[in-house]
Amino acid sequence: MTEAASPILHLDTNILVFGLRPGHDARTLIAAAISRRHRLGVSAMAWAEFRCGPLDSESADAWAALLAGQVIPVDQAIADLAAELFNRTGRRSRSLPDCLIAATAMARGARLATLNRADFEPLLRYGLQLA
């Protein structure tokens, strides 16, 4: 499988938080994705939440290396899609960050890995795919 054809897995903030912890389900998910040659990506929104910590520099450096520059900025198309998702799902309190994370994955044709499926289930009917 070529890199261009490799599936893309976008990571929610909680995967970043727990993905380096030995024995955690998030770490198992990441290891499986890497062994299947999935490309990893993350929304700039999720990256910002992750960097808000608490965070040690070793974890930040490890994720930066694993992501290899695949922190995807929020451009106008992603912002517009996130706003559409926010409005379509009832303008739920504190859901805009999740809508930005989902919109980034959707715009990149990626599945989203999260430990909080319930937060993203309202977005499934609009095209979000969860891992």
PDB file of C-alpha atoms in Angstrom, residues 6 12 18 20-21 27 29 33 37 40 42 44 54 57 69 73 87 94-95 100 104 106-107 109 111-113 117 123:
ATOM      1  CA  SER A   6      -2.723   4.598   3.497  1.00  0.00           C
ATOM      2  CA  ASP A  12      -8.916  13.250  19.567  1.00  0.00           C
ATOM      3  CA  PHE A  18      -3.450   8.668  27.191  1.00  0.00           C
ATOM      4  CA  LEU A  20       1.683   7.075  25.499  1.00  0.00           C
ATOM      5  CA  ARG A  21       0.677   5.455  28.795  1.00  0.00           C
ATOM      6  CA  ARG A  27      -1.787   3.186  23.474  1.00  0.00           C
ATOM      7  CA  LEU A  29      -5.087   1.671  19.502  1.00  0.00           C
ATOM      8  CA  ALA A  33      -2.780   1.865  13.759  1.00  0.00           C
ATOM      9  CA  ARG A  37       0.529   1.645   8.398  1.00  0.00           C
ATOM     10  CA  LEU A  40      -1.710   9.745  11.976  1.00  0.00           C
ATOM     11  CA  VAL A  42      -4.572  15.658  14.534  1.00  0.00           C
ATOM     12  CA  ALA A  44      -4.842  21.991  15.574  1.00  0.00           C
ATOM     13  CA  PRO A  54      -0.714  19.086  32.316  1.00  0.00           C
ATOM     14  CA  SER A  57       8.045  17.915  27.427  1.00  0.00           C
ATOM     15  CA  GLY A  69       4.102  17.482  11.034  1.00  0.00           C
ATOM     16  CA  PRO A  73      -4.535  23.912  10.816  1.00  0.00           C
ATOM     17  CA  ASN A  87     -25.567  24.449  14.240  1.00  0.00           C
ATOM     18  CA  ARG A  94     -19.036  23.404  24.770  1.00  0.00           C
ATOM     19  CA  SER A  95     -19.292  21.304  21.585  1.00  0.00           C
ATOM     20  CA  LEU A 100     -13.614  21.553  14.909  1.00  0.00           C
ATOM     21  CA  THR A 104     -10.768  18.435  10.423  1.00  0.00           C
ATOM     22  CA  MET A 106     -13.883  14.831   7.774  1.00  0.00           C
ATOM     23  CA  ALA A 107     -12.077  17.323   5.535  1.00  0.00           C
ATOM     24  CA  GLY A 109     -11.117  11.835   4.712  1.00  0.00           C
ATOM     25  CA  ARG A 111     -11.538   8.322  10.748  1.00  0.00           C
ATOM     26  CA  LEU A 112     -11.445   9.846  14.217  1.00  0.00           C
ATOM     27  CA  ALA A 113     -10.076   7.905  17.188  1.00  0.00           C
ATOM     28  CA  ARG A 117     -17.572   8.347  21.450  1.00  0.00           C
ATOM     29  CA  LEU A 123     -21.923  14.089  14.172  1.00  0.00           C
TER      30      LEU A 123
END
